[in-house]
Amino acid sequence: MRKTIFSLVVGTIILLLGIYISNLIIDLNKTEITYNNESLTSVYAQKISNKSNSMILNSSGKLISSKRINLFSEVSGIVKVNRKKKFKEGNSFKKNEILVEIISDEYYATVQQSRSELKNKIASILPLINIDFKENFDNWNKYFLDLDVNKEVKPLPIAKSEKENLFISAKSIESQYFNVKNKEERLKKYIIKAPFNGTIIKSNINEGSFISLNQQIGQFIDPEKLELELSISSKYYDRLSLKNKIKVFKDDKETLAPIKRINKKIDELTQTVSVFVEFKSNEFKDGEFVEANINLGNVENSYLLSRSLLVNDEFIYGVSSENSIVKINVEPIFYNKNSAIVKGIEDDTYIITEFIPDIYEGMKVKIIDK
């Protein structure tokens, strides 16, 4: 009997002990994790003051010469040799300086022949002019004497009457004159001159080689007149203006250049608009990649901060008057490469200026001014 009572007592104790331990475990699982807010973490924070901030957009692109032409030959022939300045990459030429000269001896003889034929026609009508249009004979006679088959012909004497004009036309004088002028203009095409001060950047020919009609012989640029195309997000289109000045820079080189053109069409794929900047410089080079800063205007009563401080583009962390971490909702107005302009922060508010691991709202901190 005593053993039975003992067993019942021991069993009851064990059962009660098990229930107690089970309830203890359940309570432990329900216990929320709490932070020790009495432990102070030193943080870098800064008291802010809102002001007017410039929206400086960073972009980049490749410089090209804004004065660039492809050179073609309008005649065929062999390139002359032994010229002092070769038609080679890197050689510079002044305006109207000869770039390429094509041998034209054969065609030049044809031009001389046409001039001679014009002179013969004038000689044949001089006696009739002396009789019927005596008042203009001296002009025609002087023109005949001055006409040289080795020189470019001058304009014909002006007829002093409609009758004289009809006579000259009937004798095909004007027709022969314009035939000569046409050949003289073509003769000029055997010499290709520099259209402006510039440099050869590509040469497709060699001295002594044969050039075909309409063959591209090279490329010629003004290396100091440069153009930069920039792709700007379409959301800033309304802020772009020909009055904008753009800072173009690379390494220790920089210049301030105006916007010359703005494309009115937005690229469907990239949703960007092309902006073209032109400037003159002997430091920057054609084909060089550069960076650019575009001032899109100012945002009043705003604050410029590092993009790394923005959380989900919605809020930043600050420090309350009780030295605890608080969330501050902000309105991002403008993003740049490393910074953002935001609104919504009150003046004299302390904001966190560096990343803090495991930061949370209500966290007790000690401010280190930065």
PDB file of N, CA, C and O in Angstrom, residues 37 76 99 139 177 179-180 183 206 210 238 245 290 294 308 337 358:
ATOM      1  N   ASN A  37      18.785  49.377 -25.497  1.00  0.00           N
ATOM      2  CA  ASN A  37      18.851  50.763 -25.932  1.00  0.00           C
ATOM      3  C   ASN A  37      19.743  51.619 -25.049  1.00  0.00           C
ATOM      4  O   ASN A  37      19.919  52.796 -25.300  1.00  0.00           O
ATOM      5  N   SER A  76      39.252  61.531-113.513  1.00  0.00           N
ATOM      6  CA  SER A  76      40.140  60.371-113.387  1.00  0.00           C
ATOM      7  C   SER A  76      41.519  60.728-113.918  1.00  0.00           C
ATOM      8  O   SER A  76      41.671  61.640-114.748  1.00  0.00           O
ATOM      9  N   LEU A  99      45.962  69.827-102.127  1.00  0.00           N
ATOM     10  CA  LEU A  99      45.994  68.530-101.456  1.00  0.00           C
ATOM     11  C   LEU A  99      46.488  67.446-102.404  1.00  0.00           C
ATOM     12  O   LEU A  99      47.383  66.667-102.079  1.00  0.00           O
ATOM     13  N   ASN A 139      35.902  97.230-128.521  1.00  0.00           N
ATOM     14  CA  ASN A 139      35.818  96.263-127.418  1.00  0.00           C
ATOM     15  C   ASN A 139      36.059  94.843-127.919  1.00  0.00           C
ATOM     16  O   ASN A 139      36.763  94.047-127.280  1.00  0.00           O
ATOM     17  N   TYR A 177      31.915  80.163-126.319  1.00  0.00           N
ATOM     18  CA  TYR A 177      32.458  80.727-125.079  1.00  0.00           C
ATOM     19  C   TYR A 177      32.099  79.838-123.883  1.00  0.00           C
ATOM     20  O   TYR A 177      32.963  79.516-123.066  1.00  0.00           O
ATOM     21  N   ASN A 179      31.270  76.755-123.906  1.00  0.00           N
ATOM     22  CA  ASN A 179      31.946  75.468-124.064  1.00  0.00           C
ATOM     23  C   ASN A 179      33.352  75.534-123.465  1.00  0.00           C
ATOM     24  O   ASN A 179      33.802  74.607-122.782  1.00  0.00           O
ATOM     25  N   VAL A 180      34.019  76.670-123.727  1.00  0.00           N
ATOM     26  CA  VAL A 180      35.358  76.863-123.164  1.00  0.00           C
ATOM     27  C   VAL A 180      35.280  76.959-121.635  1.00  0.00           C
ATOM     28  O   VAL A 180      36.073  76.328-120.919  1.00  0.00           O
ATOM     29  N   LYS A 183      34.864  73.625-119.954  1.00  0.00           N
ATOM     30  CA  LYS A 183      36.104  72.839-119.922  1.00  0.00           C
ATOM     31  C   LYS A 183      37.105  73.422-118.922  1.00  0.00           C
ATOM     32  O   LYS A 183      37.857  72.673-118.274  1.00  0.00           O
ATOM     33  N   ASN A 206      47.978  56.825-103.181  1.00  0.00           N
ATOM     34  CA  ASN A 206      49.426  57.015-103.139  1.00  0.00           C
ATOM     35  C   ASN A 206      49.856  57.793-104.368  1.00  0.00           C
ATOM     36  O   ASN A 206      49.160  57.813-105.393  1.00  0.00           O
ATOM     37  N   PHE A 210      46.497  55.484-109.880  1.00  0.00           N
ATOM     38  CA  PHE A 210      45.419  55.951-110.764  1.00  0.00           C
ATOM     39  C   PHE A 210      44.157  56.182-109.949  1.00  0.00           C
ATOM     40  O   PHE A 210      43.757  55.334-109.146  1.00  0.00           O
ATOM     41  N   ASP A 238      12.389  69.331 -70.960  1.00  0.00           N
ATOM     42  CA  ASP A 238      11.872  70.693 -70.783  1.00  0.00           C
ATOM     43  C   ASP A 238      12.893  71.622 -70.135  1.00  0.00           C
ATOM     44  O   ASP A 238      12.720  72.850 -70.171  1.00  0.00           O
ATOM     45  N   LYS A 245      24.935  76.136 -70.783  1.00  0.00           N
ATOM     46  CA  LYS A 245      26.372  75.961 -70.960  1.00  0.00           C
ATOM     47  C   LYS A 245      26.763  74.617 -70.360  1.00  0.00           C
ATOM     48  O   LYS A 245      26.323  74.267 -69.264  1.00  0.00           O
ATOM     49  N   VAL A 290      35.012  61.908 -73.612  1.00  0.00           N
ATOM     50  CA  VAL A 290      35.065  62.927 -72.562  1.00  0.00           C
ATOM     51  C   VAL A 290      33.807  62.840 -71.699  1.00  0.00           C
ATOM     52  O   VAL A 290      32.841  62.169 -72.041  1.00  0.00           O
ATOM     53  N   ILE A 294      26.038  68.992 -67.132  1.00  0.00           N
ATOM     54  CA  ILE A 294      24.998  69.857 -67.682  1.00  0.00           C
ATOM     55  C   ILE A 294      24.199  70.454 -66.532  1.00  0.00           C
ATOM     56  O   ILE A 294      23.617  69.719 -65.726  1.00  0.00           O
ATOM     57  N   SER A 308      23.975  56.915 -51.400  1.00  0.00           N
ATOM     58  CA  SER A 308      24.106  55.742 -50.533  1.00  0.00           C
ATOM     59  C   SER A 308      23.298  55.888 -49.245  1.00  0.00           C
ATOM     60  O   SER A 308      23.032  54.898 -48.561  1.00  0.00           O
ATOM     61  N   LYS A 337      25.117  60.841 -60.532  1.00  0.00           N
ATOM     62  CA  LYS A 337      25.916  59.631 -60.453  1.00  0.00           C
ATOM     63  C   LYS A 337      26.097  59.169 -59.013  1.00  0.00           C
ATOM     64  O   LYS A 337      25.889  57.995 -58.682  1.00  0.00           O
ATOM     65  N   ASP A 358      23.330  47.191 -39.137  1.00  0.00           N
ATOM     66  CA  ASP A 358      22.224  46.806 -38.238  1.00  0.00           C
ATOM     67  C   ASP A 358      21.524  48.002 -37.611  1.00  0.00           C
ATOM     68  O   ASP A 358      21.059  47.941 -36.465  1.00  0.00           O
TER      69      ASP A 358
END
